[in-house]
């Protein structure tokens, strides 16, 4: 442990002594990364039930950013003569030009349960639980430092590194806030960052995977995909012009007049989660046996159908539902990517599932199959390529690149599953543990691992559309969720899992 700390801090000290005399190393910002929707900051709050060495967290992250093309993450955002974004990496990182904007609140005389904000962070439970998150303004104090830039323009004007590390150390816990402009990477890239950060912290820098596609966008040289993307979006009810204006006006009115959405975290212990997903899959098998259909329903498919049904049933009248699902293109484009490398860029694609009011209120098994039938086409390689190429042609020409689809009267539900990213279990900060925060007889996770995490947009107002995220599994096999849903939807979900706990199947 001592040797690892000396190695990390020695490397940082040497860098501080060097003067900057060379030109910056310039990296391009790739086409999908330039989408207007990605020019917002993302912030993750990670909760560890151990007291961690904050300086070691920073030093190991800096060390990672000094490795190969990982340094791209330390580049300063600039615009070229054509107004396109670039990342200018200093010849070497120093105190004057750090790799990471690092801040630390040392509160080691205080337990996390005594902190006015951190005490409200969700924690794992032995039974299913819905837990509130701190109010948005309070949560922001854990996500980012007080003088965090309000926009990408502010970040560029102040010549700041894009990665920010904001750590609160308590007597028995640590809260780590990590933020970055979304244009740097997506959720899979972030998972690779956390895993590689952990390796460097453990002195295993030789195991850090290389970064591929940092200087040349791998997505730009792929074969042509489906050429009917405009027709495809039209069939999904592409909203534009008067139809889009009507929908936006309706949403605005609903925000003012209707019940507000509530951000909650939900935890399902392994036994309950397995009962829920297993029960849905069993029902799907029965339906498939009756209809002769054969479709694989994943955990994420099952949960999405379950939540969609409760959203639909909570409406005062039957309404169609449009599910806007985030899907990582890496999974559809495997044969074009290096399996041993990391791609620090955005490859997230948007899939739309349009459901009639009757379909959305159907039993969960036929609903899951109806959703999967539409998703299967959109997650094919041809359709993924078509979407990427459709976006790339428009990214520098339009203010908002992501298409919005659905009926004018549809309920919109945005869903994202991070199960495959496995963020909780891929983060291993054991070398940085100063003190165990929870006794061995009660804890359910290894030393230096997180209990949970939450992510959001620190500079943006709370969204008024329905959103639900499957965050992933913890070390005990339980699963974390977070969402922005109407109170009656949360009540329905809570009732459903309570029924499961009593041995009754989900509907």
Short mmCIF file of C-alpha atoms in Angstrom, two decimals:
data_model
loop_
_atom_site.label_atom_id
_atom_site.label_comp_id
_atom_site.label_asym_id
_atom_site.label_seq_id
_atom_site.Cartn_x
_atom_site.Cartn_y
_atom_site.Cartn_z
CA UNK A 1 0.00 0.00 0.00
CA UNK A 2 2.76 2.46 0.98
CA UNK A 3 4.71 1.65 -2.18
CA UNK A 4 1.68 2.27 -4.37
CA UNK A 5 1.06 5.66 -2.74
CA UNK A 6 4.71 6.68 -3.13
CA UNK A 7 4.67 5.66 -6.78
CA UNK A 8 1.51 7.63 -7.52
CA UNK A 9 2.49 10.81 -5.72
CA UNK A 10 6.09 10.70 -6.97
CA UNK A 11 4.84 10.62 -10.54
CA UNK A 12 2.68 13.64 -9.87
CA UNK A 13 5.53 15.54 -8.20
CA UNK A 14 7.86 14.97 -11.13
CA UNK A 15 5.28 16.36 -13.52
CA UNK A 16 4.89 19.51 -11.41
CA UNK A 17 8.59 20.32 -11.84
CA UNK A 18 8.53 20.25 -15.63
CA UNK A 19 7.92 23.38 -17.64
CA UNK A 20 5.53 23.47 -20.53
CA UNK A 21 7.36 24.33 -23.74
CA UNK A 22 5.69 22.18 -26.38
CA UNK A 23 2.54 22.55 -28.40
CA UNK A 24 -0.64 20.82 -27.18
CA UNK A 25 -1.64 17.47 -28.62
CA UNK A 26 -4.93 18.01 -30.46
CA UNK A 27 -7.66 15.36 -30.52
CA UNK A 28 -10.82 15.65 -32.60
CA UNK A 29 -14.31 15.57 -31.10
CA UNK A 30 -16.07 12.92 -33.19
CA UNK A 31 -19.36 13.41 -35.03
CA UNK A 32 -21.78 11.78 -32.55
CA UNK A 33 -19.93 13.51 -29.70
CA UNK A 34 -20.71 16.89 -31.30
CA UNK A 35 -24.45 16.42 -30.91
CA UNK A 36 -26.03 19.38 -29.13
CA UNK A 37 -27.58 16.99 -26.63
CA UNK A 38 -24.07 15.94 -25.52
CA UNK A 39 -22.89 19.47 -24.79
CA UNK A 40 -24.20 19.20 -21.24
CA UNK A 41 -22.39 18.05 -18.13
CA UNK A 42 -23.01 14.65 -16.57
CA UNK A 43 -22.23 14.08 -12.90
CA UNK A 44 -22.05 10.81 -10.99
CA UNK A 45 -22.28 10.56 -7.21
CA UNK A 46 -20.71 7.35 -5.88
CA UNK A 47 -21.26 6.27 -2.28
CA UNK A 48 -18.55 4.16 -0.57
CA UNK A 49 -18.98 2.78 2.95
CA UNK A 50 -15.27 3.21 3.71
CA UNK A 51 -13.10 6.25 4.38
CA UNK A 52 -10.93 6.61 1.27
CA UNK A 53 -7.73 8.53 0.64
CA UNK A 54 -9.02 11.33 -1.59
CA UNK A 55 -5.54 12.40 -2.69
CA UNK A 56 -4.82 8.85 -3.81
CA UNK A 57 -8.04 8.81 -5.83
CA UNK A 58 -6.91 11.96 -7.61
CA UNK A 59 -3.30 10.84 -8.09
CA UNK A 60 -4.31 7.52 -9.63
CA UNK A 61 -6.80 9.19 -11.95
CA UNK A 62 -4.09 11.63 -13.05
CA UNK A 63 -1.72 8.69 -13.60
CA UNK A 64 -4.31 7.03 -15.84
CA UNK A 65 -4.67 10.21 -17.88
CA UNK A 66 -0.92 10.17 -18.47
CA UNK A 67 -1.21 6.76 -20.12
CA UNK A 68 -1.39 6.65 -23.92
CA UNK A 69 -4.48 8.16 -25.48
CA UNK A 70 -6.26 8.19 -22.12
CA UNK A 71 -4.78 11.70 -21.97
CA UNK A 72 -7.58 12.75 -24.32
CA UNK A 73 -9.79 13.04 -21.21
CA UNK A 74 -7.47 15.76 -19.86
CA UNK A 75 -7.65 17.93 -22.98
CA UNK A 76 -8.99 21.47 -22.93
CA UNK A 77 -12.00 22.03 -25.13
CA UNK A 78 -11.39 24.53 -27.92
CA UNK A 79 -12.97 25.41 -31.26
CA UNK A 80 -11.10 25.30 -34.54
CA UNK A 81 -11.38 27.93 -37.28
CA UNK A 82 -14.58 26.26 -38.50
CA UNK A 83 -16.15 26.31 -35.04
CA UNK A 84 -15.76 22.57 -34.45
CA UNK A 85 -14.83 21.35 -31.00
CA UNK A 86 -11.40 19.86 -30.32
CA UNK A 87 -9.53 18.64 -27.25
CA UNK A 88 -6.13 20.28 -26.69
CA UNK A 89 -4.02 18.19 -24.32
CA UNK A 90 -1.15 20.03 -22.58
CA UNK A 91 2.32 18.58 -23.38
CA UNK A 92 2.43 17.54 -19.74
CA UNK A 93 0.04 17.97 -16.87
CA UNK A 94 1.11 20.22 -14.01
CA UNK A 95 -0.23 22.27 -11.13
CA UNK A 96 -0.89 25.08 -13.61
CA UNK A 97 -2.52 22.75 -16.15
CA UNK A 98 -3.88 19.78 -14.18
CA UNK A 99 -5.31 16.67 -15.77
CA UNK A 100 -8.31 16.80 -13.45
CA UNK A 101 -10.11 19.59 -11.60
CA UNK A 102 -9.82 18.14 -8.08
CA UNK A 103 -11.51 19.37 -4.91
CA UNK A 104 -11.75 17.69 -1.52
CA UNK A 105 -13.99 18.29 1.49
CA UNK A 106 -12.32 16.62 4.46
CA UNK A 107 -15.03 15.90 7.06
CA UNK A 108 -13.35 13.05 8.91
CA UNK A 109 -14.62 14.24 12.30
CA UNK A 110 -18.18 13.66 11.09
CA UNK A 111 -20.08 10.47 10.31
CA UNK A 112 -22.00 10.46 7.05
CA UNK A 113 -25.23 10.09 9.04
CA UNK A 114 -24.59 13.55 10.53
CA UNK A 115 -24.15 15.35 7.21
CA UNK A 116 -27.25 17.33 6.18
CA UNK A 117 -27.16 16.10 2.56
CA UNK A 118 -25.08 12.91 2.38
CA UNK A 119 -27.16 11.26 5.12
CA UNK A 120 -30.04 11.12 2.63
CA UNK A 121 -28.17 9.12 -0.01
CA UNK A 122 -29.92 5.79 -0.69
CA UNK A 123 -28.38 2.67 0.78
CA UNK A 124 -28.99 -1.05 0.34
CA UNK A 125 -31.77 -2.67 2.35
CA UNK A 126 -32.80 -6.24 3.18
CA UNK A 127 -36.27 -5.66 1.74
CA UNK A 128 -37.43 -3.84 -1.41
CA UNK A 129 -37.26 -0.10 -0.86
CA UNK A 130 -38.07 3.18 -2.57
CA UNK A 131 -35.78 5.91 -1.28
CA UNK A 132 -35.86 9.66 -1.97
CA UNK A 133 -32.78 11.47 -3.17
CA UNK A 134 -31.62 14.80 -1.75
CA UNK A 135 -33.29 17.85 -3.26
CA UNK A 136 -31.68 18.86 -6.57
CA UNK A 137 -29.76 21.87 -5.22
CA UNK A 138 -28.49 19.93 -2.21
CA UNK A 139 -27.48 16.95 -4.34
CA UNK A 140 -25.48 19.27 -6.58
CA UNK A 141 -23.17 20.06 -3.63
CA UNK A 142 -22.09 16.40 -3.67
CA UNK A 143 -21.85 16.21 -7.45
CA UNK A 144 -19.65 19.22 -8.18
CA UNK A 145 -17.64 21.99 -6.53
CA UNK A 146 -19.31 25.38 -5.82
CA UNK A 147 -17.62 27.18 -8.74
CA UNK A 148 -18.33 24.44 -11.27
CA UNK A 149 -18.78 25.90 -14.78
CA UNK A 150 -22.38 26.53 -15.75
CA UNK A 151 -21.88 25.69 -19.41
CA UNK A 152 -19.45 24.36 -21.97
CA UNK A 153 -18.64 27.95 -22.94
CA UNK A 154 -17.64 28.70 -19.33
CA UNK A 155 -15.45 25.59 -19.25
CA UNK A 156 -13.65 26.75 -22.40
CA UNK A 157 -13.37 30.37 -21.28
CA UNK A 158 -11.70 29.31 -18.03
CA UNK A 159 -9.43 26.78 -19.80
CA UNK A 160 -10.40 24.04 -17.34
CA UNK A 161 -9.91 20.28 -17.63
CA UNK A 162 -13.17 18.55 -18.58
CA UNK A 163 -12.99 15.92 -15.82
CA UNK A 164 -13.88 17.13 -12.33
CA UNK A 165 -13.33 15.07 -9.18
CA UNK A 166 -15.17 16.31 -6.06
CA UNK A 167 -14.65 14.16 -2.95
CA UNK A 168 -16.27 14.28 0.49
CA UNK A 169 -14.44 12.16 3.06
CA UNK A 170 -16.27 11.28 6.27
CA UNK A 171 -15.23 9.33 9.33
CA UNK A 172 -16.97 6.21 8.02
CA UNK A 173 -17.70 6.82 4.34
CA UNK A 174 -16.69 8.63 1.16
CA UNK A 175 -18.83 10.31 -1.47
CA UNK A 176 -17.11 10.70 -4.83
CA UNK A 177 -18.49 13.12 -7.39
CA UNK A 178 -17.16 12.72 -10.92
CA UNK A 179 -18.37 15.01 -13.70
CA UNK A 180 -17.57 15.59 -17.37
CA UNK A 181 -19.15 17.00 -20.53
CA UNK A 182 -21.21 14.21 -22.06
CA UNK A 183 -19.31 14.64 -25.33
CA UNK A 184 -16.28 12.90 -23.75
CA UNK A 185 -17.84 9.44 -23.37
CA UNK A 186 -20.99 7.43 -22.77
CA UNK A 187 -21.88 4.98 -19.99
CA UNK A 188 -19.76 2.14 -21.39
CA UNK A 189 -16.80 4.49 -21.71
CA UNK A 190 -17.34 5.59 -18.13
CA UNK A 191 -17.36 1.96 -16.98
CA UNK A 192 -14.02 1.42 -18.75
CA UNK A 193 -12.69 4.55 -17.06
CA UNK A 194 -13.68 3.28 -13.60
CA UNK A 195 -12.16 -0.16 -14.23
CA UNK A 196 -8.89 1.30 -15.55
CA UNK A 197 -8.74 3.86 -12.73
CA UNK A 198 -9.03 0.93 -10.31
CA UNK A 199 -6.18 -0.92 -12.04
CA UNK A 200 -3.84 2.07 -11.83
CA UNK A 201 -4.71 2.54 -8.17
CA UNK A 202 -3.71 -1.07 -7.55
CA UNK A 203 -0.36 -0.58 -9.31
CA UNK A 204 -1.47 -2.63 -12.32
CA UNK A 205 -0.96 -0.01 -15.00
CA UNK A 206 0.27 -2.71 -17.40
CA UNK A 207 -3.27 -4.14 -17.47
CA UNK A 208 -4.92 -0.87 -18.55
CA UNK A 209 -6.43 -1.40 -22.03
CA UNK A 210 -5.40 0.95 -24.86
CA UNK A 211 -7.75 3.61 -26.17
CA UNK A 212 -8.79 3.02 -29.78
CA UNK A 213 -10.27 5.57 -32.16
CA UNK A 214 -9.05 8.59 -30.22
CA UNK A 215 -7.64 10.35 -33.30
CA UNK A 216 -9.84 8.82 -35.98
CA UNK A 217 -13.54 8.16 -35.49
CA UNK A 218 -14.10 4.44 -35.97
CA UNK A 219 -17.76 5.17 -36.76
CA UNK A 220 -16.86 7.26 -39.81
CA UNK A 221 -15.37 4.38 -41.79
CA UNK A 222 -18.09 1.76 -41.32
CA UNK A 223 -20.07 0.16 -44.17
CA UNK A 224 -23.29 1.81 -45.30
CA UNK A 225 -26.28 0.91 -43.17
CA UNK A 226 -30.03 1.01 -43.74
CA UNK A 227 -30.76 3.81 -46.21
CA UNK A 228 -34.43 4.30 -45.29
CA UNK A 229 -33.88 6.04 -41.95
CA UNK A 230 -36.15 8.99 -42.83
CA UNK A 231 -38.95 6.60 -43.75
CA UNK A 232 -38.28 4.56 -40.62
CA UNK A 233 -38.62 7.61 -38.35
CA UNK A 234 -41.73 8.71 -40.24
CA UNK A 235 -43.32 5.32 -39.54
CA UNK A 236 -42.47 5.80 -35.86
CA UNK A 237 -44.32 9.13 -35.87
CA UNK A 238 -41.43 11.58 -36.22
CA UNK A 239 -42.49 14.80 -34.50
CA UNK A 240 -41.68 18.02 -36.30
CA UNK A 241 -43.28 21.28 -37.27
CA UNK A 242 -46.83 21.79 -35.97
CA UNK A 243 -47.02 18.27 -34.50
CA UNK A 244 -43.86 18.85 -32.45
CA UNK A 245 -45.10 22.27 -31.31
CA UNK A 246 -48.36 20.71 -30.10
CA UNK A 247 -46.50 18.06 -28.11
CA UNK A 248 -44.18 20.61 -26.50
CA UNK A 249 -47.14 22.82 -25.57
CA UNK A 250 -48.92 19.83 -24.08
CA UNK A 251 -45.86 18.89 -22.04
CA UNK A 252 -45.54 22.46 -20.83
CA UNK A 253 -49.16 22.50 -19.73
CA UNK A 254 -48.85 19.10 -18.07
CA UNK A 255 -45.81 20.33 -16.15
CA UNK A 256 -47.77 23.30 -14.80
CA UNK A 257 -51.15 21.68 -14.22
CA UNK A 258 -50.46 18.02 -13.53
CA UNK A 259 -48.74 16.21 -10.67
CA UNK A 260 -45.00 16.74 -10.82
CA UNK A 261 -42.54 13.97 -11.43
CA UNK A 262 -40.57 12.71 -8.44
CA UNK A 263 -37.00 11.42 -8.54
CA UNK A 264 -36.60 8.24 -6.53
CA UNK A 265 -34.10 5.45 -6.11
CA UNK A 266 -35.35 1.89 -5.86
CA UNK A 267 -33.49 -1.14 -4.53
CA UNK A 268 -34.55 -4.74 -5.03
CA UNK A 269 -32.63 -7.42 -3.10
CA UNK A 270 -31.51 -10.37 -5.22
CA UNK A 271 -34.32 -12.70 -4.13
CA UNK A 272 -37.05 -10.20 -5.01
CA UNK A 273 -35.39 -9.11 -8.25
CA UNK A 274 -34.99 -12.72 -9.37
CA UNK A 275 -38.64 -13.41 -8.53
CA UNK A 276 -39.77 -10.39 -10.55
CA UNK A 277 -37.66 -11.06 -13.65
CA UNK A 278 -38.10 -14.83 -13.43
CA UNK A 279 -41.86 -14.49 -13.13
CA UNK A 280 -42.07 -12.25 -16.19
CA UNK A 281 -39.87 -14.61 -18.22
CA UNK A 282 -42.03 -17.56 -17.17
CA UNK A 283 -45.15 -15.73 -18.35
CA UNK A 284 -43.39 -14.89 -21.62
CA UNK A 285 -42.58 -18.57 -22.17
CA UNK A 286 -46.24 -19.48 -21.68
CA UNK A 287 -47.37 -16.85 -24.21
CA UNK A 288 -44.72 -17.96 -26.70
CA UNK A 289 -45.86 -21.55 -26.32
CA UNK A 290 -49.40 -20.50 -27.20
CA UNK A 291 -48.45 -18.25 -30.12
CA UNK A 292 -45.42 -20.06 -31.51
CA UNK A 293 -43.24 -16.95 -31.28
CA UNK A 294 -39.61 -17.18 -30.19
CA UNK A 295 -37.92 -14.07 -28.85
CA UNK A 296 -35.27 -13.78 -26.15
CA UNK A 297 -36.40 -11.50 -23.33
CA UNK A 298 -33.49 -10.09 -21.31
CA UNK A 299 -33.61 -8.78 -17.76
CA UNK A 300 -33.74 -5.24 -19.12
CA UNK A 301 -36.59 -6.14 -21.50
CA UNK A 302 -38.58 -7.61 -18.62
CA UNK A 303 -38.06 -4.63 -16.31
CA UNK A 304 -38.82 -2.10 -19.07
CA UNK A 305 -42.13 -3.82 -19.84
CA UNK A 306 -43.00 -3.95 -16.14
CA UNK A 307 -42.38 -0.23 -15.65
CA UNK A 308 -44.07 0.72 -18.93
CA UNK A 309 -47.25 -1.04 -17.89
CA UNK A 310 -47.39 0.83 -14.57
CA UNK A 311 -46.81 4.16 -16.33
CA UNK A 312 -49.66 3.41 -18.75
CA UNK A 313 -52.04 2.24 -16.01
CA UNK A 314 -51.36 5.37 -13.94
CA UNK A 315 -52.78 7.66 -16.63
CA UNK A 316 -56.32 8.91 -15.91
CA UNK A 317 -57.42 7.67 -19.36
CA UNK A 318 -55.95 5.12 -21.77
CA UNK A 319 -53.20 6.69 -23.87
CA UNK A 320 -50.63 5.31 -26.30
CA UNK A 321 -47.07 5.06 -25.02
CA UNK A 322 -43.77 5.72 -26.78
CA UNK A 323 -40.67 4.20 -25.19
CA UNK A 324 -37.44 6.00 -26.02
CA UNK A 325 -34.72 3.46 -25.24
CA UNK A 326 -30.99 4.10 -25.16
CA UNK A 327 -28.95 1.35 -26.79
CA UNK A 328 -25.17 1.27 -27.01
CA UNK A 329 -24.02 0.78 -30.59
CA UNK A 330 -20.95 -1.15 -29.42
CA UNK A 331 -23.14 -4.22 -28.99
CA UNK A 332 -24.46 -4.09 -32.57
CA UNK A 333 -21.09 -3.23 -34.13
CA UNK A 334 -18.86 -5.77 -32.36
CA UNK A 335 -17.25 -7.09 -35.53
CA UNK A 336 -16.01 -3.59 -36.43
CA UNK A 337 -14.46 -2.81 -33.02
CA UNK A 338 -11.34 -3.98 -31.21
CA UNK A 339 -12.56 -6.14 -28.30
CA UNK A 340 -9.37 -5.49 -26.32
CA UNK A 341 -9.52 -1.69 -26.56
CA UNK A 342 -11.55 1.12 -25.02
CA UNK A 343 -13.49 3.65 -27.11
CA UNK A 344 -13.76 6.96 -25.27
CA UNK A 345 -16.64 8.39 -27.25
CA UNK A 346 -20.42 8.25 -27.49
CA UNK A 347 -21.96 5.33 -29.34
CA UNK A 348 -25.44 5.57 -27.85
CA UNK A 349 -28.31 5.04 -30.29
CA UNK A 350 -31.99 5.84 -29.80
CA UNK A 351 -34.67 3.20 -30.29
CA UNK A 352 -38.40 3.92 -30.34
CA UNK A 353 -41.14 1.52 -29.34
CA UNK A 354 -44.63 2.79 -30.16
CA UNK A 355 -47.48 1.11 -28.31
CA UNK A 356 -51.23 1.56 -28.59
CA UNK A 357 -53.15 2.29 -25.39
CA UNK A 358 -54.35 -1.32 -25.38
CA UNK A 359 -50.86 -2.79 -25.85
CA UNK A 360 -49.37 -0.59 -23.10
CA UNK A 361 -52.04 -1.73 -20.60
CA UNK A 362 -51.84 -5.40 -21.56
CA UNK A 363 -50.39 -8.07 -19.28
CA UNK A 364 -46.64 -7.74 -18.84
CA UNK A 365 -45.68 -10.81 -20.92
CA UNK A 366 -47.40 -9.83 -24.21
CA UNK A 367 -46.23 -6.27 -23.59
CA UNK A 368 -42.61 -7.44 -23.26
CA UNK A 369 -42.91 -9.40 -26.50
CA UNK A 370 -44.48 -6.46 -28.34
CA UNK A 371 -41.62 -4.21 -27.23
CA UNK A 372 -38.96 -6.78 -28.14
CA UNK A 373 -40.39 -7.24 -31.63
CA UNK A 374 -39.83 -3.54 -32.38
CA UNK A 375 -36.45 -3.34 -30.65
CA UNK A 376 -35.00 -6.36 -32.45
CA UNK A 377 -35.15 -4.59 -35.79
CA UNK A 378 -33.62 -1.38 -34.46
CA UNK A 379 -30.68 -3.09 -32.76
CA UNK A 380 -29.54 -4.90 -35.90
CA UNK A 381 -26.18 -3.90 -37.39
CA UNK A 382 -27.79 -2.45 -40.51
CA UNK A 383 -30.21 -0.26 -38.56
CA UNK A 384 -27.51 0.84 -36.08
CA UNK A 385 -25.27 1.88 -38.97
CA UNK A 386 -28.17 3.69 -40.61
CA UNK A 387 -28.89 5.64 -37.44
CA UNK A 388 -25.24 6.64 -36.97
CA UNK A 389 -24.95 7.81 -40.56
CA UNK A 390 -28.27 9.68 -40.38
CA UNK A 391 -27.12 11.56 -37.27
CA UNK A 392 -23.63 12.25 -38.67
CA UNK A 393 -25.07 14.05 -41.70
CA UNK A 394 -27.08 16.39 -39.49
CA UNK A 395 -24.93 16.91 -36.42
CA UNK A 396 -23.36 20.22 -37.50
CA UNK A 397 -26.49 21.54 -39.22
CA UNK A 398 -29.26 21.37 -36.64
CA UNK A 399 -29.64 22.60 -33.08
CA UNK A 400 -31.21 19.37 -31.83
CA UNK A 401 -30.05 16.20 -33.53
CA UNK A 402 -31.97 13.45 -31.72
CA UNK A 403 -35.27 12.71 -33.47
CA UNK A 404 -38.40 12.68 -31.31
CA UNK A 405 -41.04 10.15 -32.30
CA UNK A 406 -44.52 9.19 -31.15
CA UNK A 407 -48.13 10.23 -31.38
CA UNK A 408 -49.27 13.69 -30.34
CA UNK A 409 -51.20 12.13 -27.44
CA UNK A 410 -48.55 9.58 -26.48
CA UNK A 411 -46.99 9.25 -23.05
CA UNK A 412 -43.20 9.36 -23.46
CA UNK A 413 -41.04 7.09 -21.30
CA UNK A 414 -37.24 7.30 -21.56
CA UNK A 415 -35.45 4.11 -20.48
CA UNK A 416 -31.80 3.24 -20.07
CA UNK A 417 -30.20 0.04 -18.80
CA UNK A 418 -26.63 0.07 -17.50
CA UNK A 419 -26.64 -3.57 -16.38
CA UNK A 420 -24.00 -4.58 -18.92
CA UNK A 421 -21.72 -1.69 -17.92
CA UNK A 422 -21.59 -3.19 -14.39
CA UNK A 423 -20.33 0.06 -12.90
CA UNK A 424 -20.74 -0.85 -9.23
CA UNK A 425 -18.79 -4.10 -9.42
CA UNK A 426 -16.12 -2.83 -11.82
CA UNK A 427 -15.04 -0.07 -9.41
CA UNK A 428 -12.43 -1.36 -6.97
CA UNK A 429 -10.84 1.30 -4.78
CA UNK A 430 -9.51 -1.02 -2.03
CA UNK A 431 -5.93 0.39 -2.20
CA UNK A 432 -7.31 3.79 -1.15
CA UNK A 433 -9.10 2.56 1.99
CA UNK A 434 -7.91 4.41 5.10
CA UNK A 435 -10.54 3.04 7.48
CA UNK A 436 -13.36 0.56 7.13
CA UNK A 437 -16.62 2.40 7.50
CA UNK A 438 -18.87 -0.56 8.14
CA UNK A 439 -18.21 -3.56 10.33
CA UNK A 440 -17.42 -6.84 8.58
CA UNK A 441 -20.40 -8.62 10.17
CA UNK A 442 -22.94 -6.23 8.59
CA UNK A 443 -21.39 -5.17 5.30
CA UNK A 444 -22.28 -6.88 2.03
CA UNK A 445 -19.59 -5.47 -0.24
CA UNK A 446 -15.78 -5.78 -0.45
CA UNK A 447 -13.57 -3.07 1.02
CA UNK A 448 -13.22 -0.08 -1.29
CA UNK A 449 -16.27 -0.90 -3.39
CA UNK A 450 -19.29 1.34 -3.73
CA UNK A 451 -22.75 0.77 -2.32
CA UNK A 452 -24.48 2.58 -5.15
CA UNK A 453 -24.31 5.53 -7.49
CA UNK A 454 -26.59 8.09 -9.04
CA UNK A 455 -26.04 10.22 -12.10
CA UNK A 456 -27.70 13.32 -13.49
CA UNK A 457 -27.22 16.67 -15.19
CA UNK A 458 -25.96 19.08 -12.51
CA UNK A 459 -26.72 22.26 -14.48
CA UNK A 460 -30.11 21.26 -15.88
CA UNK A 461 -33.58 21.55 -14.31
CA UNK A 462 -35.45 18.41 -13.34
CA UNK A 463 -36.99 16.83 -16.42
CA UNK A 464 -40.79 16.67 -16.62
CA UNK A 465 -40.98 13.58 -18.83
CA UNK A 466 -40.99 10.03 -17.49
CA UNK A 467 -37.55 8.47 -17.11
CA UNK A 468 -36.38 5.16 -15.67
CA UNK A 469 -32.81 3.85 -15.37
CA UNK A 470 -31.62 0.36 -14.46
CA UNK A 471 -28.35 1.29 -12.77
CA UNK A 472 -26.99 -2.20 -12.24
CA UNK A 473 -26.28 -4.85 -9.65
CA UNK A 474 -24.36 -4.57 -6.41
CA UNK A 475 -22.04 -7.08 -4.78
CA UNK A 476 -24.87 -8.91 -3.01
CA UNK A 477 -26.76 -9.41 -6.28
CA UNK A 478 -29.38 -6.75 -5.56
CA UNK A 479 -30.30 -4.28 -8.29
CA UNK A 480 -30.45 -0.49 -8.20
CA UNK A 481 -32.85 1.68 -10.18
CA UNK A 482 -33.50 5.41 -10.40
CA UNK A 483 -36.31 7.24 -12.09
CA UNK A 484 -38.26 10.41 -12.63
CA UNK A 485 -41.88 9.30 -12.42
CA UNK A 486 -45.26 10.48 -11.17
CA UNK A 487 -45.96 9.66 -7.49
CA UNK A 488 -48.75 7.24 -8.44
CA UNK A 489 -46.33 5.25 -10.63
CA UNK A 490 -43.88 4.90 -7.77
CA UNK A 491 -46.76 3.79 -5.53
CA UNK A 492 -47.76 1.15 -8.07
CA UNK A 493 -44.20 -0.15 -8.38
CA UNK A 494 -43.88 -0.26 -4.60
CA UNK A 495 -47.13 -2.22 -4.34
CA UNK A 496 -45.93 -4.69 -6.98
CA UNK A 497 -42.65 -5.48 -5.23
CA UNK A 498 -44.45 -5.71 -1.89
CA UNK A 499 -46.69 -8.34 -3.44
CA UNK A 500 -43.62 -10.23 -4.59
CA UNK A 501 -42.23 -10.12 -1.07
CA UNK A 502 -45.44 -11.76 0.10
CA UNK A 503 -45.06 -14.51 -2.47
CA UNK A 504 -47.56 -13.19 -5.03
CA UNK A 505 -46.65 -12.96 -8.71
CA UNK A 506 -46.37 -9.74 -10.69
CA UNK A 507 -49.24 -9.01 -13.08
#
